[in-house]
JSON list of C-alpha atoms in Angstrom, two decimals:
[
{"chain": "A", "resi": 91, "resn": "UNK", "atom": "CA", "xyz": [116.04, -144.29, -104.80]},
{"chain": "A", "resi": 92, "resn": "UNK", "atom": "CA", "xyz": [114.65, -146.70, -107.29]},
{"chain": "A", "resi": 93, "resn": "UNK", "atom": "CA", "xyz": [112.56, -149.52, -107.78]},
{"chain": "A", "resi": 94, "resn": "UNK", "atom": "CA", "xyz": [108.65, -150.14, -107.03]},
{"chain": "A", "resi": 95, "resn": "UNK", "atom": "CA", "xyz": [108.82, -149.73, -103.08]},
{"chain": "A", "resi": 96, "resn": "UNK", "atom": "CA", "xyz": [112.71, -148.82, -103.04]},
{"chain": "A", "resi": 97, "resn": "UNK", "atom": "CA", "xyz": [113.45, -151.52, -100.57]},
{"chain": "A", "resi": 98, "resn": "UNK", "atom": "CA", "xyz": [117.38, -151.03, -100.77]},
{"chain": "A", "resi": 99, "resn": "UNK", "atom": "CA", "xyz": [116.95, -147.25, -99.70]},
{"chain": "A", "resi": 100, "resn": "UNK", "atom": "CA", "xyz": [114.49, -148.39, -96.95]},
{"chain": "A", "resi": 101, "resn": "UNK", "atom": "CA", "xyz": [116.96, -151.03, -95.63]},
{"chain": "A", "resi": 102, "resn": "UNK", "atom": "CA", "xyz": [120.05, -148.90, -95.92]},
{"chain": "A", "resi": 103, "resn": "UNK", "atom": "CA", "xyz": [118.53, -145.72, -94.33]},
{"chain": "A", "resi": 104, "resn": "UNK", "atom": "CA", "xyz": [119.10, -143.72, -97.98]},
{"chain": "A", "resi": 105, "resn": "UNK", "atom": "CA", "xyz": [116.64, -141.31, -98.08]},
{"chain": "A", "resi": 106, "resn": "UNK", "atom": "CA", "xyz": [113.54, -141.60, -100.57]},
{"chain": "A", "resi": 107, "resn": "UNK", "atom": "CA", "xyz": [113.79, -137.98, -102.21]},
{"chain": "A", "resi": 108, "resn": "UNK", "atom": "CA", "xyz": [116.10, -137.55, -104.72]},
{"chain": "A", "resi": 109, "resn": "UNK", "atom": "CA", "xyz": [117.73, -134.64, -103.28]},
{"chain": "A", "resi": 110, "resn": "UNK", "atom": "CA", "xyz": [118.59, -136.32, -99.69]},
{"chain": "A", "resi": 111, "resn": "UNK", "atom": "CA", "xyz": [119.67, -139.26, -101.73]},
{"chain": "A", "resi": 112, "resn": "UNK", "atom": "CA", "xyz": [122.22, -137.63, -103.40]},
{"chain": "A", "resi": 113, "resn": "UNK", "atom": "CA", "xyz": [123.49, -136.20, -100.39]},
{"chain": "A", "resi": 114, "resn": "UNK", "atom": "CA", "xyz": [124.08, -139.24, -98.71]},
{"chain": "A", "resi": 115, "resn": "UNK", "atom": "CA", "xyz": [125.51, -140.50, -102.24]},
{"chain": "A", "resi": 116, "resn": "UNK", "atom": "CA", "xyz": [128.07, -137.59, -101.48]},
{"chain": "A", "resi": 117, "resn": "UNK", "atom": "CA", "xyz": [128.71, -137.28, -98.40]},
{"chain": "A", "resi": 118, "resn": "UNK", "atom": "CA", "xyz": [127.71, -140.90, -96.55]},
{"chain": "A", "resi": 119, "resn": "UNK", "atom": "CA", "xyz": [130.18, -143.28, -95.50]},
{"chain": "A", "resi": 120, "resn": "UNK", "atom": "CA", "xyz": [131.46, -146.42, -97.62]},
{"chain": "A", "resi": 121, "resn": "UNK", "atom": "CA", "xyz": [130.79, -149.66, -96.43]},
{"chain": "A", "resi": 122, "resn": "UNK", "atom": "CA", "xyz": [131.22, -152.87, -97.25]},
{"chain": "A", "resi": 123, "resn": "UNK", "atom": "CA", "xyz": [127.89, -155.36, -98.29]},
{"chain": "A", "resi": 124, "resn": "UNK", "atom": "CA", "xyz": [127.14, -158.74, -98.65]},
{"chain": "A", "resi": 125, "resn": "UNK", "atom": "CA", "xyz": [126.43, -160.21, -102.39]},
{"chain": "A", "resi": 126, "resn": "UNK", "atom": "CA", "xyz": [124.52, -163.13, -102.52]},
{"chain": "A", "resi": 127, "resn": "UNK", "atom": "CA", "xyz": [125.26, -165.41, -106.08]},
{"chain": "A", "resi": 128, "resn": "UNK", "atom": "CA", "xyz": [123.09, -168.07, -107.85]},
{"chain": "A", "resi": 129, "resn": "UNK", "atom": "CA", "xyz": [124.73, -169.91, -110.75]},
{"chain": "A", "resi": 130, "resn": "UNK", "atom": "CA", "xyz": [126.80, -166.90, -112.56]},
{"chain": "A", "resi": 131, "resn": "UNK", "atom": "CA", "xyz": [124.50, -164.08, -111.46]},
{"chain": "A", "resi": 132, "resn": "UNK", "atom": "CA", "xyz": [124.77, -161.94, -107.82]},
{"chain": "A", "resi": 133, "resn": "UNK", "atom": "CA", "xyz": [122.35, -160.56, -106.10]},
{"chain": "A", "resi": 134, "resn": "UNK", "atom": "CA", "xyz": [122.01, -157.24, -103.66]},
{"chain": "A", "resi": 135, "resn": "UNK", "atom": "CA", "xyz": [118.49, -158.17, -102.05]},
{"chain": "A", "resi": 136, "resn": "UNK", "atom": "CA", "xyz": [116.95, -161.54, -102.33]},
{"chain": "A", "resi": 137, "resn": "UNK", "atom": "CA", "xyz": [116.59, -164.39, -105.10]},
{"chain": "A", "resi": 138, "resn": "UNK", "atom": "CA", "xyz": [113.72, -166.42, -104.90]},
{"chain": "A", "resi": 139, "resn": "UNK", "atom": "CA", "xyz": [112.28, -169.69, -106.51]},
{"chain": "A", "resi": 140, "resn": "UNK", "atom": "CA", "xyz": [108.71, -171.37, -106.81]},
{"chain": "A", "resi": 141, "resn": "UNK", "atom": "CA", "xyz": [105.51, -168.83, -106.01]},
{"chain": "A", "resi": 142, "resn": "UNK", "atom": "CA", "xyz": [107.91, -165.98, -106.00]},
{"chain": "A", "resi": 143, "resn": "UNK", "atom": "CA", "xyz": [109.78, -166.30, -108.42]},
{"chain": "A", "resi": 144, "resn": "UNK", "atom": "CA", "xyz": [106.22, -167.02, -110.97]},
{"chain": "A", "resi": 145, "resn": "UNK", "atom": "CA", "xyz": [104.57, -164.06, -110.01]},
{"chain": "A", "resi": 146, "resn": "UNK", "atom": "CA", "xyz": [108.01, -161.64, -110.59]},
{"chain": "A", "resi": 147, "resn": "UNK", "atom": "CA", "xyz": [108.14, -163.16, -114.24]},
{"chain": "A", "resi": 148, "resn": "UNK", "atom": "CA", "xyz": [104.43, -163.11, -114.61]},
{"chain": "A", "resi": 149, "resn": "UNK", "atom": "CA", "xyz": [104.29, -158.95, -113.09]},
{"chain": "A", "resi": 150, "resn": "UNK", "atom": "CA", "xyz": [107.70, -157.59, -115.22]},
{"chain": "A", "resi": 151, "resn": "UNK", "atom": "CA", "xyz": [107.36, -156.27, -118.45]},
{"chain": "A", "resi": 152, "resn": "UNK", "atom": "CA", "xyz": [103.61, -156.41, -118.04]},
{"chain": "A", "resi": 153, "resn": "UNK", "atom": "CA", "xyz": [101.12, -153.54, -117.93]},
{"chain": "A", "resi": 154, "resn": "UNK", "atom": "CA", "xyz": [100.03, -154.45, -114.68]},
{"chain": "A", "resi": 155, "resn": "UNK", "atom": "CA", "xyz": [103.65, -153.65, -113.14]},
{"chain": "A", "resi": 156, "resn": "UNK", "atom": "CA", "xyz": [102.68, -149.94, -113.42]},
{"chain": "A", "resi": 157, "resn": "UNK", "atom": "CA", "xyz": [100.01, -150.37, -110.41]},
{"chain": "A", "resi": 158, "resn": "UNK", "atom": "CA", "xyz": [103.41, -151.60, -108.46]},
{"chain": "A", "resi": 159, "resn": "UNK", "atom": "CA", "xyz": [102.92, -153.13, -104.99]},
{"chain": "A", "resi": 160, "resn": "UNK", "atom": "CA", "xyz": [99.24, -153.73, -105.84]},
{"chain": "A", "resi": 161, "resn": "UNK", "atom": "CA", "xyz": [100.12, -155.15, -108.94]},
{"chain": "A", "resi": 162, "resn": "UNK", "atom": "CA", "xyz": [102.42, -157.87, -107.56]},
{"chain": "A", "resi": 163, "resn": "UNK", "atom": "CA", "xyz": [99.39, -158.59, -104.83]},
{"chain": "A", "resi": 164, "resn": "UNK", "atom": "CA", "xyz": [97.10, -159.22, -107.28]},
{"chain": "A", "resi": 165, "resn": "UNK", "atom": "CA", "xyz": [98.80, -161.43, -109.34]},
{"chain": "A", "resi": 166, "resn": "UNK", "atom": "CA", "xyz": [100.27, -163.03, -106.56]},
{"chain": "A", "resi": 167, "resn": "UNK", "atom": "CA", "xyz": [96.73, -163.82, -105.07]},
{"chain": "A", "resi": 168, "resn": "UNK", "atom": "CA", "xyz": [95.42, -165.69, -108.57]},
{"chain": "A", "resi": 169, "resn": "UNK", "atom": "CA", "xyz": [98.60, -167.18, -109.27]},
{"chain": "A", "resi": 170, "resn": "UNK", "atom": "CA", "xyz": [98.82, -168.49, -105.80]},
{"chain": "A", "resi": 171, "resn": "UNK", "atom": "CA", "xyz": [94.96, -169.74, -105.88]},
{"chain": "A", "resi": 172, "resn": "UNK", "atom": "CA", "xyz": [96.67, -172.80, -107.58]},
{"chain": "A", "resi": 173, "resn": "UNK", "atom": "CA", "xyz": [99.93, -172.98, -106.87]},
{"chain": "A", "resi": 174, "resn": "UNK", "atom": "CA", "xyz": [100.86, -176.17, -105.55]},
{"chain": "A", "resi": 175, "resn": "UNK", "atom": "CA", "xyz": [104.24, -177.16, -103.56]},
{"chain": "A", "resi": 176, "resn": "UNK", "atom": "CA", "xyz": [107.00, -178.79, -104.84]},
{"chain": "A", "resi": 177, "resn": "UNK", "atom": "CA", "xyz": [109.89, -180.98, -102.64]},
{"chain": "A", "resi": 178, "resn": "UNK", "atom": "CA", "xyz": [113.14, -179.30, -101.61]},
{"chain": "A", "resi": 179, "resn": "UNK", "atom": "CA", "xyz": [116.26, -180.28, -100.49]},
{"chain": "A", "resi": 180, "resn": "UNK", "atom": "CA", "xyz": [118.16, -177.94, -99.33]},
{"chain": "A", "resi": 181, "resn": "UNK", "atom": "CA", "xyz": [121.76, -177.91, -97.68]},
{"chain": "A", "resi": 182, "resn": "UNK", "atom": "CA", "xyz": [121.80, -175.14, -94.79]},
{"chain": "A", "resi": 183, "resn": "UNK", "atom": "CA", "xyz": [124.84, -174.82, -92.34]},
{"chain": "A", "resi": 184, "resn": "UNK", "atom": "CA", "xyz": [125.82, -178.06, -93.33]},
{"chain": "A", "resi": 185, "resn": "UNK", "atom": "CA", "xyz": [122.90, -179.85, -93.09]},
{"chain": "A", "resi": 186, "resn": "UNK", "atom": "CA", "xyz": [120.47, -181.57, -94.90]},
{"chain": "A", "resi": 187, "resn": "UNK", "atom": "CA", "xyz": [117.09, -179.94, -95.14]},
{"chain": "A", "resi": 188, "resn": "UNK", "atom": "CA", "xyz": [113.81, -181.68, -96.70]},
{"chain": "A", "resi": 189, "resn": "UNK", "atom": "CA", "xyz": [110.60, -179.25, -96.72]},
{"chain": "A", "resi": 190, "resn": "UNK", "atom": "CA", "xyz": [107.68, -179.19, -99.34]},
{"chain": "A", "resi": 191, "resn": "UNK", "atom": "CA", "xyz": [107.60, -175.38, -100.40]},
{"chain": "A", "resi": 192, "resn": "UNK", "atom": "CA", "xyz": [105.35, -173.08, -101.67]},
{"chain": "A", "resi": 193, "resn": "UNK", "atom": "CA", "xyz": [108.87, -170.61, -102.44]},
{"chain": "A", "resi": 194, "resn": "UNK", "atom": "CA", "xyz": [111.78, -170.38, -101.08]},
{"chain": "A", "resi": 195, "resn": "UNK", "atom": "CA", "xyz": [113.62, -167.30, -100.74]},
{"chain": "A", "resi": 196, "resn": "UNK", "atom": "CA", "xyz": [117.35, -166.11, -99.68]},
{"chain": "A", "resi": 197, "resn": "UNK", "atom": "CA", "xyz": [117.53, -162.97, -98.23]},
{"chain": "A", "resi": 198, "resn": "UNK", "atom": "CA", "xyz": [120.70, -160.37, -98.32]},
{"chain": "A", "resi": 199, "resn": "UNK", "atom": "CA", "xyz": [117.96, -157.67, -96.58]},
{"chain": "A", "resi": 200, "resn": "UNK", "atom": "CA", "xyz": [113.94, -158.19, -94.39]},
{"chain": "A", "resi": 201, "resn": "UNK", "atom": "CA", "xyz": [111.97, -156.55, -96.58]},
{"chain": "A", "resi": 202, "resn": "UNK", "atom": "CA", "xyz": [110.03, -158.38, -99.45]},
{"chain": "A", "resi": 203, "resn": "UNK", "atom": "CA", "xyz": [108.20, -156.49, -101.54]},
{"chain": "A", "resi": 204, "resn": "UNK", "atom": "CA", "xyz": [108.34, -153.32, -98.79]},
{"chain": "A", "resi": 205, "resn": "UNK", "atom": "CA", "xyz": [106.09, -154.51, -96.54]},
{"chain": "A", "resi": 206, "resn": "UNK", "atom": "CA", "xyz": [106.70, -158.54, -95.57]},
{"chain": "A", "resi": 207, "resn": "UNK", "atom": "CA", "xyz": [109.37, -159.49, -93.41]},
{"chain": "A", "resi": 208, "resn": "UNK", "atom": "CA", "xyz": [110.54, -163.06, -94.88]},
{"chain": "A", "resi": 209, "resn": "UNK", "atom": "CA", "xyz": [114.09, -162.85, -93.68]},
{"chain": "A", "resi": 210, "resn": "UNK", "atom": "CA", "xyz": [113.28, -161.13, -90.76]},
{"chain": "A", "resi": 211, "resn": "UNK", "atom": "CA", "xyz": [116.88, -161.11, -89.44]},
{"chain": "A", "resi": 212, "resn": "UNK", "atom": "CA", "xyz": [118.87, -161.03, -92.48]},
{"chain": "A", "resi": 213, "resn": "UNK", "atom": "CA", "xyz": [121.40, -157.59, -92.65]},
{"chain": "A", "resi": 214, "resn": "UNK", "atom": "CA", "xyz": [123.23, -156.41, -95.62]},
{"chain": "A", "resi": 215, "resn": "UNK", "atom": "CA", "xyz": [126.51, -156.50, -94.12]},
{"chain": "A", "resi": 216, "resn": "UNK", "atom": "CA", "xyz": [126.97, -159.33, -91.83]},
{"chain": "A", "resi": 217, "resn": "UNK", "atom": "CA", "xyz": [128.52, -162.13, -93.86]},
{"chain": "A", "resi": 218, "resn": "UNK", "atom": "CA", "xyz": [125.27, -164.13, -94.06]},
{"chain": "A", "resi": 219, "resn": "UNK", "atom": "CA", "xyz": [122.54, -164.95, -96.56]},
{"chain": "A", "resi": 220, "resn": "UNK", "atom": "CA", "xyz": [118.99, -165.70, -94.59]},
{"chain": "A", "resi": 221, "resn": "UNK", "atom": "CA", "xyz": [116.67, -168.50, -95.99]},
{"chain": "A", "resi": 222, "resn": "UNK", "atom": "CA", "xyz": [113.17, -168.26, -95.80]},
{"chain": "A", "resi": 223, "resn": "UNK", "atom": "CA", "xyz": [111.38, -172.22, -96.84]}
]
């Protein structure tokens, strides 16, 4: 397990210790998982763009990364203060999608951040990315 809030092992059902992790690293059964791809990069749990995607570049490499979920809140809450939207067009199943958007993010996995739910529906292994506008 890895990460700030380890949202992979949470949506996978890998154990948080390192010791039950291994096991299941072991001993578990393969599967197959869904990648998601943006330009010449993949992707295992989400991609994001607008708010999101400012407050991840403003939090990493920073000091304040070290206070982890809270961290993210916090600089999520001033950055967002002013954060205005921005038009989108998107192109979902097919079909033409206009929405103003504070962020928009595609989801491989629910969780966000551990705790939110943004692609509420979205499973690793189904064949389908989830969009949350």
């Amino acid at each position: 397990p890895m990460g700030t809030v380890n949202v992979w092992a949470r949506e996978t059902n890998i154990p948080l210790d390192n010791t039950g992790a291994c096991a299941v690293l072991l001993h578990g059964e393969l599967r197959r998982i869904d990648l998601g791809k943006v330009n010449e990069r993949y992707f295992l749990l989400m991609a994001g763009i607008g708010l999101d995607a400012v407050v991840a570049h403003a939090v990493e490499k920073k000091p304040i990364k070290r206070l982890g979920v809270l961290g993210y809140l916090l600089v999520g809450t001033w950055l967002g203060l002013g954060y205005e939207s921005f038009r989108a067009y998107l192109t979902i199943n097919g079909r033409l999608v206009k929405k103003n958007a504070l962020q928009i993010v595609v989801g491989n996995t629910r969780l966000y951040g551990g705790a939110i739910k943004y692609t509420w529906k979205a499973k690793c292994d189904d064949g389908l990315l989830d969009v949350c506008v």
